mmCIF file of C-alpha atoms in Angstrom:
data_model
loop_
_atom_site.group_PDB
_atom_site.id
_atom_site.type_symbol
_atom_site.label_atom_id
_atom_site.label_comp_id
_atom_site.label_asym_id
_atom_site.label_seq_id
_atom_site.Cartn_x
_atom_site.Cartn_y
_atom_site.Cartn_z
ATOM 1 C CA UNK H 27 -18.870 -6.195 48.459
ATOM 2 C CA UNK H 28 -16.835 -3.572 50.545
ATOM 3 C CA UNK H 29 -16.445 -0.348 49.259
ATOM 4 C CA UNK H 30 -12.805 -0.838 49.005
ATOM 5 C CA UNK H 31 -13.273 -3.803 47.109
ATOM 6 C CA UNK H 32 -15.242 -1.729 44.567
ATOM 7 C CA UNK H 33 -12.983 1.015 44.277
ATOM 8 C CA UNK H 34 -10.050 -1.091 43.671
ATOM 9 C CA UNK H 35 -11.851 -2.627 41.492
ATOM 10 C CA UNK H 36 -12.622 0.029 39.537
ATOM 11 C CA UNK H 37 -8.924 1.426 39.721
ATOM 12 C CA UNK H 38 -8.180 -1.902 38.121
ATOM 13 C CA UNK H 39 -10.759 -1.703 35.260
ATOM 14 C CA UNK H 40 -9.381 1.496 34.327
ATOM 15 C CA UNK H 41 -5.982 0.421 34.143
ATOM 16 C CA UNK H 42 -6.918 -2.231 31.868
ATOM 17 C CA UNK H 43 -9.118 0.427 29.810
ATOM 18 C CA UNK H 44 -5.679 2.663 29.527
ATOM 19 C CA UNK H 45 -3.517 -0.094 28.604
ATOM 20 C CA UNK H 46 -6.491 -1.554 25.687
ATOM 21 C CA UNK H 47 -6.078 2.122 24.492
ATOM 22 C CA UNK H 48 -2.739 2.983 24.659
ATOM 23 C CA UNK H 49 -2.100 -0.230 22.442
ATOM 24 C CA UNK H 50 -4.996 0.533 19.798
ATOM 25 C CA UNK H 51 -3.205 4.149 19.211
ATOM 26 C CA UNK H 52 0.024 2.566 18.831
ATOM 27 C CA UNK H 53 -1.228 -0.006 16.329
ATOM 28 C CA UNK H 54 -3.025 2.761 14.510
ATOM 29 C CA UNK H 55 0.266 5.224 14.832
ATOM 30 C CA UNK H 56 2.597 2.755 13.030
ATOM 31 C CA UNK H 57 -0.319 1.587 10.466
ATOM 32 C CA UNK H 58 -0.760 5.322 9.327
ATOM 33 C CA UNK H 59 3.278 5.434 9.044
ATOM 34 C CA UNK H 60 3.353 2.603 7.221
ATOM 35 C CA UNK H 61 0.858 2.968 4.403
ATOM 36 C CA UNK H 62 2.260 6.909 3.764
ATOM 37 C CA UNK H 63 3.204 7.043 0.112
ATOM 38 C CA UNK H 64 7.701 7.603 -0.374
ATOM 39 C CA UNK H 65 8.977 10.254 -2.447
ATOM 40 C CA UNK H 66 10.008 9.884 -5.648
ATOM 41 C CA UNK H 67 13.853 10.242 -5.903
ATOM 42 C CA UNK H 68 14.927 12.052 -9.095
ATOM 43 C CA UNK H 69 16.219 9.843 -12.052
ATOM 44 C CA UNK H 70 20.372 10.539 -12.761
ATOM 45 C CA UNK H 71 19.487 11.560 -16.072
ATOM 46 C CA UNK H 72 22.015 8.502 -17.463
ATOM 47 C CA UNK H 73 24.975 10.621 -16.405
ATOM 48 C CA UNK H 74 28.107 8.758 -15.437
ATOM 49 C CA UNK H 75 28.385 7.848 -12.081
ATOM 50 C CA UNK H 76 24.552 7.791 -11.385
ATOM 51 C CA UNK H 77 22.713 4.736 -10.227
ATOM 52 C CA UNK H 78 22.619 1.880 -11.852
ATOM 53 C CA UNK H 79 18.843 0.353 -13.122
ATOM 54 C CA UNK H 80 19.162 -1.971 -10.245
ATOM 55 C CA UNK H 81 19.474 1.141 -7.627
ATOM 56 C CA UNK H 82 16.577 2.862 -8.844
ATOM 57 C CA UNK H 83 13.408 1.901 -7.027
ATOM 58 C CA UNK H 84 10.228 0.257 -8.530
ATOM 59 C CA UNK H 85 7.161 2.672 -9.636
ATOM 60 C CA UNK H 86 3.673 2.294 -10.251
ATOM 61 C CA UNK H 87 2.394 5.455 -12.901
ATOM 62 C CA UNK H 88 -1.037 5.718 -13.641
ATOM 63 C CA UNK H 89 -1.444 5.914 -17.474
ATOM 64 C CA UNK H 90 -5.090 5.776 -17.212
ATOM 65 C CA UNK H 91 -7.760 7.403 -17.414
ATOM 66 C CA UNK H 92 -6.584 10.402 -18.562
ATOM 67 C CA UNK H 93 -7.440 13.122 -15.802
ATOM 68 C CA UNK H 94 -5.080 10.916 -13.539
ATOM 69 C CA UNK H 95 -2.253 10.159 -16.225
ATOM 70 C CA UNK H 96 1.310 11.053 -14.908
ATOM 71 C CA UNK H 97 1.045 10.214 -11.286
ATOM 72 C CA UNK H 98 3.768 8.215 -9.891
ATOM 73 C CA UNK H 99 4.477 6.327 -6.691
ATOM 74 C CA UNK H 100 7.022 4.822 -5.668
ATOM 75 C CA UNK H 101 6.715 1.282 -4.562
ATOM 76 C CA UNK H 102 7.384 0.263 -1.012
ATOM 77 C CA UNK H 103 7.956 -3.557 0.231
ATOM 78 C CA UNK H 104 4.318 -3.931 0.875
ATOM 79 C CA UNK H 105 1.686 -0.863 -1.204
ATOM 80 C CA UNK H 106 -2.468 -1.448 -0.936
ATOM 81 C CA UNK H 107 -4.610 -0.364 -3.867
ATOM 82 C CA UNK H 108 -7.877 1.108 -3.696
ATOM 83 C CA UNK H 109 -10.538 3.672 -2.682
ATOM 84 C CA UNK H 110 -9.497 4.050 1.083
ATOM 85 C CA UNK H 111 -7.735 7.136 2.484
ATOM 86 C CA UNK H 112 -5.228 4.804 4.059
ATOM 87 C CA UNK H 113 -4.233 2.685 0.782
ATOM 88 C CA UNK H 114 -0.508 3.614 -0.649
ATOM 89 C CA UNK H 115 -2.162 4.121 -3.655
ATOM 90 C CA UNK H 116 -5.569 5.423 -3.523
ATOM 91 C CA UNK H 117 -7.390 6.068 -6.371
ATOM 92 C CA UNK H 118 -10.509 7.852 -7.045
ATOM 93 C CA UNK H 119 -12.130 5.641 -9.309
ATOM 94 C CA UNK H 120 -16.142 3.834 -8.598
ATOM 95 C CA UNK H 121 -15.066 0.789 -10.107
ATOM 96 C CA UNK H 122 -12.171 -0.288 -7.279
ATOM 97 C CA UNK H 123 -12.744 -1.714 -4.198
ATOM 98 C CA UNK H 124 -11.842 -0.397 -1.184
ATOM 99 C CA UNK H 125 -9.113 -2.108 -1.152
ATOM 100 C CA UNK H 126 -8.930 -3.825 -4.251
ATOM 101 C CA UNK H 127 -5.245 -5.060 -4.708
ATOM 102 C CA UNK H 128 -1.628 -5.149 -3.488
ATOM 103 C CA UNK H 129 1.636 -4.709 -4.728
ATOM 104 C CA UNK H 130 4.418 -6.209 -2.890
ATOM 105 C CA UNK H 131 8.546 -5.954 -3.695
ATOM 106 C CA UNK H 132 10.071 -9.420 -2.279
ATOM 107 C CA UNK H 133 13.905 -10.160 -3.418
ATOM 108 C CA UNK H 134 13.790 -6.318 -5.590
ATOM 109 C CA UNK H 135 11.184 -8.185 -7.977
ATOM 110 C CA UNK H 136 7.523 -6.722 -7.441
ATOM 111 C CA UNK H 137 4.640 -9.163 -7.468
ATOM 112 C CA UNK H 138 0.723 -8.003 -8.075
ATOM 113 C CA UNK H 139 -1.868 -10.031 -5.820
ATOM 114 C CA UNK H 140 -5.697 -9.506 -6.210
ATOM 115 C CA UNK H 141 -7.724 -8.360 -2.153
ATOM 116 C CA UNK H 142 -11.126 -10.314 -2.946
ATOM 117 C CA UNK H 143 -11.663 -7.196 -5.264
ATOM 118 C CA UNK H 144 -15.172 -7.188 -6.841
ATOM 119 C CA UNK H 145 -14.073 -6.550 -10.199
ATOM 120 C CA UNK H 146 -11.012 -8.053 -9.928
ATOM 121 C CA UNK H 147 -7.517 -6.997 -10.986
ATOM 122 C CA UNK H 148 -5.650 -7.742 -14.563
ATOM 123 C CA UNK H 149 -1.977 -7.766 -15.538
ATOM 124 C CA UNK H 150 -1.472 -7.182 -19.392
ATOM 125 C CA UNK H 151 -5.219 -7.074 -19.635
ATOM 126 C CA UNK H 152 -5.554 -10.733 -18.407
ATOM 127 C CA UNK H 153 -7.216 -11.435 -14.907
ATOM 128 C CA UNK H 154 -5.008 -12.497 -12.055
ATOM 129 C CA UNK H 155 -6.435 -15.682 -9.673
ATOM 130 C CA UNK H 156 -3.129 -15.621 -7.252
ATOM 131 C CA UNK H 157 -0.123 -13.700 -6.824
ATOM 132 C CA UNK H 158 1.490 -12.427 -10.283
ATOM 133 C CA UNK H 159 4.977 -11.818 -10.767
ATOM 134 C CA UNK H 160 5.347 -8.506 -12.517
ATOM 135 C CA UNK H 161 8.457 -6.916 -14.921
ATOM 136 C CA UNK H 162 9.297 -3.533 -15.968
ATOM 137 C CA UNK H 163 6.756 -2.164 -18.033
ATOM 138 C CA UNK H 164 3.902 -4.758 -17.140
ATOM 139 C CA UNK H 165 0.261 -2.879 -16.214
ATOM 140 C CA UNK H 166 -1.872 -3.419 -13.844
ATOM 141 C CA UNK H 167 -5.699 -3.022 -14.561
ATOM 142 C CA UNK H 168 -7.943 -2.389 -11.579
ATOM 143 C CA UNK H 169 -11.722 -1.005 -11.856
ATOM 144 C CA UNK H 170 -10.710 1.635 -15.051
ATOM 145 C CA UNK H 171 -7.543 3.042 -13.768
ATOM 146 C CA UNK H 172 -4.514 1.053 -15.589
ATOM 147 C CA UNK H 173 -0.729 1.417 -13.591
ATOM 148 C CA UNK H 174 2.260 1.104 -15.374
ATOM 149 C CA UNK H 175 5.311 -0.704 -13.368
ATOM 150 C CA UNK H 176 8.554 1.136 -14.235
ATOM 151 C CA UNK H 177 12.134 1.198 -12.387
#
């Protein structure tokens, strides 16, 4: 092969190598955005003119173990639970998987669904197979942390 024919075709390989890259850091951009935990919004205290039950949005507090009691998030469309830095709700516990479950909100109701966990995830202290609707009040059991789902 020419020389020319090399060099262009190393211009081209590059391009390609740019364009591979410039996609991964997108995907990662928007993944990082996505899985960053939301604020939660103050409650209206049940004064008049506050929002209704329906308005407020659906929570996950951890009411065990004890050390971690009190922490609240505040449920997106789509939340990941487990031990990795990039999980909506990560939890610091050696008993839950990396990423061990999700919680997902579809038509305002939230729904618990086990990831292939190794210990597996419970709802009211009973062991979930598929994809569990959940209510206000319901908890969620994974490795020794328990959440409670409030609105």
């Amino acid at each position: 092969m020419s020389d020319a024919a090399l060099t262009l075709l190393k211009f081209a390989f590059l391009a390609l190598l740019f364009v591979f890259l410039s996609r991964v850091v997108l995907v990662v951009v928007r993944e990082m955005r996505a899985s960053r935990p939301l604020a939660v919004r103050p409650d209206s205290g049940g004064r008049r003119g506050g929002a209704g039950r329906r308005d407020r949005p659906w929570t996950a507090v951890i009411v065990a173990p004890a050390e971690s009691a009190g922490r609240e998030f505040v449920l997106a469309p789509e939340n990941t639970i487990g031990r990795a830095a990039g999980c909506t709700i990560a939890l610091d516990d050696t008993f839950v998987s990396s990423i061990h479950a999700r919680i997902f909100i579809a038509d305002g109701i939230p729904y618990a669904e086990d990831s292939g966990s190794t210990n597996g995830t419970r709802v009211n202290d009973a062991p979930i197979t598929g994809t569990q609707r959940l209510a206000r009040g319901d908890r969620i059991g994974v490795g020794d942390t328990v959440l409670e789902v409030r609105r």
